[in-house]
C-alpha positions as protocol buffer text, in pm:
chain_id: "A"
residue {
  index: 1
  type: UNK
  ca { x: 4171 y: -14683 z: -8134 }
}
residue {
  index: 2
  type: UNK
  ca { x: 4060 y: -14331 z: -8116 }
}
residue {
  index: 3
  type: UNK
  ca { x: 3892 y: -14112 z: -8371 }
}
residue {
  index: 4
  type: UNK
  ca { x: 3850 y: -13725 z: -8389 }
}
residue {
  index: 5
  type: UNK
  ca { x: 3537 y: -13590 z: -8489 }
}
residue {
  index: 6
  type: UNK
  ca { x: 3399 y: -13186 z: -8533 }
}
residue {
  index: 7
  type: UNK
  ca { x: 3062 y: -13128 z: -8513 }
}
residue {
  index: 8
  type: UNK
  ca { x: 2967 y: -12765 z: -8624 }
}
residue {
  index: 9
  type: UNK
  ca { x: 2655 y: -12644 z: -8431 }
}
residue {
  index: 10
  type: UNK
  ca { x: 2512 y: -12353 z: -8540 }
}
residue {
  index: 11
  type: UNK
  ca { x: 2394 y: -12067 z: -8367 }
}
residue {
  index: 12
  type: UNK
  ca { x: 2046 y: -11948 z: -8355 }
}
residue {
  index: 13
  type: UNK
  ca { x: 2080 y: -11631 z: -8621 }
}
residue {
  index: 14
  type: UNK
  ca { x: 2247 y: -11915 z: -8858 }
}
residue {
  index: 15
  type: UNK
  ca { x: 1911 y: -12058 z: -8853 }
}
residue {
  index: 16
  type: UNK
  ca { x: 1699 y: -11786 z: -8817 }
}
residue {
  index: 17
  type: UNK
  ca { x: 1842 y: -11476 z: -8949 }
}
residue {
  index: 18
  type: UNK
  ca { x: 2021 y: -11566 z: -9317 }
}
residue {
  index: 19
  type: UNK
  ca { x: 2162 y: -11236 z: -9354 }
}
residue {
  index: 20
  type: UNK
  ca { x: 2241 y: -11090 z: -9058 }
}
residue {
  index: 21
  type: UNK
  ca { x: 2604 y: -11000 z: -8942 }
}
residue {
  index: 22
  type: UNK
  ca { x: 2634 y: -11293 z: -8716 }
}
residue {
  index: 23
  type: UNK
  ca { x: 2535 y: -11503 z: -8978 }
}
residue {
  index: 24
  type: UNK
  ca { x: 2781 y: -11380 z: -9211 }
}
residue {
  index: 25
  type: UNK
  ca { x: 3051 y: -11441 z: -8938 }
}
residue {
  index: 26
  type: UNK
  ca { x: 2961 y: -11797 z: -8855 }
}
residue {
  index: 27
  type: UNK
  ca { x: 2941 y: -11881 z: -9248 }
}
residue {
  index: 28
  type: UNK
  ca { x: 3286 y: -11750 z: -9283 }
}
residue {
  index: 29
  type: UNK
  ca { x: 3431 y: -11943 z: -8977 }
}
residue {
  index: 30
  type: UNK
  ca { x: 3246 y: -12222 z: -9089 }
}
residue {
  index: 31
  type: UNK
  ca { x: 3374 y: -12234 z: -9425 }
}
residue {
  index: 32
  type: UNK
  ca { x: 3712 y: -12234 z: -9288 }
}
residue {
  index: 33
  type: UNK
  ca { x: 3683 y: -12470 z: -9038 }
}
residue {
  index: 34
  type: UNK
  ca { x: 3531 y: -12718 z: -9292 }
}
residue {
  index: 35
  type: UNK
  ca { x: 3837 y: -12640 z: -9527 }
}
residue {
  index: 36
  type: UNK
  ca { x: 4100 y: -12695 z: -9239 }
}
residue {
  index: 37
  type: UNK
  ca { x: 3925 y: -13013 z: -9181 }
}
residue {
  index: 38
  type: UNK
  ca { x: 3903 y: -13122 z: -9516 }
}
residue {
  index: 39
  type: UNK
  ca { x: 4274 y: -13060 z: -9577 }
}
residue {
  index: 40
  type: UNK
  ca { x: 4339 y: -13264 z: -9224 }
}
residue {
  index: 41
  type: UNK
  ca { x: 4118 y: -13580 z: -9315 }
}
residue {
  index: 42
  type: UNK
  ca { x: 3948 y: -13494 z: -8979 }
}
residue {
  index: 43
  type: UNK
  ca { x: 3582 y: -13627 z: -8989 }
}
residue {
  index: 44
  type: UNK
  ca { x: 3343 y: -13345 z: -8972 }
}
residue {
  index: 45
  type: UNK
  ca { x: 2945 y: -13336 z: -8870 }
}
residue {
  index: 46
  type: UNK
  ca { x: 2749 y: -12997 z: -9024 }
}
residue {
  index: 47
  type: UNK
  ca { x: 2398 y: -13001 z: -8963 }
}
residue {
  index: 48
  type: UNK
  ca { x: 2377 y: -12639 z: -9046 }
}
residue {
  index: 49
  type: UNK
  ca { x: 2224 y: -12710 z: -9411 }
}
residue {
  index: 50
  type: UNK
  ca { x: 1965 y: -12919 z: -9254 }
}
residue {
  index: 51
  type: UNK
  ca { x: 1879 y: -12719 z: -8975 }
}
residue {
  index: 52
  type: UNK
  ca { x: 1810 y: -12416 z: -9212 }
}
residue {
  index: 53
  type: UNK
  ca { x: 1571 y: -12618 z: -9427 }
}
residue {
  index: 54
  type: UNK
  ca { x: 1352 y: -12747 z: -9130 }
}
residue {
  index: 55
  type: UNK
  ca { x: 1311 y: -12406 z: -8989 }
}
residue {
  index: 56
  type: UNK
  ca { x: 1225 y: -12252 z: -9340 }
}
residue {
  index: 57
  type: UNK
  ca { x: 999 y: -12528 z: -9417 }
}
residue {
  index: 58
  type: UNK
  ca { x: 827 y: -12541 z: -9041 }
}
residue {
  index: 59
  type: UNK
  ca { x: 963 y: -12260 z: -8837 }
}
residue {
  index: 60
  type: UNK
  ca { x: 1032 y: -12477 z: -8591 }
}
residue {
  index: 61
  type: UNK
  ca { x: 1398 y: -12398 z: -8391 }
}
residue {
  index: 62
  type: UNK
  ca { x: 1503 y: -12797 z: -8391 }
}
residue {
  index: 63
  type: UNK
  ca { x: 1844 y: -12718 z: -8331 }
}
residue {
  index: 64
  type: UNK
  ca { x: 1839 y: -12627 z: -7947 }
}
residue {
  index: 65
  type: UNK
  ca { x: 2030 y: -12854 z: -7745 }
}
residue {
  index: 66
  type: UNK
  ca { x: 1849 y: -12940 z: -7388 }
}
residue {
  index: 67
  type: UNK
  ca { x: 2152 y: -13152 z: -7236 }
}
residue {
  index: 68
  type: UNK
  ca { x: 2546 y: -13165 z: -7304 }
}
residue {
  index: 69
  type: UNK
  ca { x: 2703 y: -13485 z: -7427 }
}
């Protein structure tokens, strides 16, 4: 049986510039998608908090994908 996962990949500003307009929009959209997934019992992977913490502690941009899956 197939299973659906939603993966929320944050944009660069969400990680690097927390107060920007781009970040505000991403956070709003992220919250709405999370809410919808919960209502529909869709599994969700959301690395944004981990990536923001990692960036603030190390200054590194560890979220850049180099190869599409």
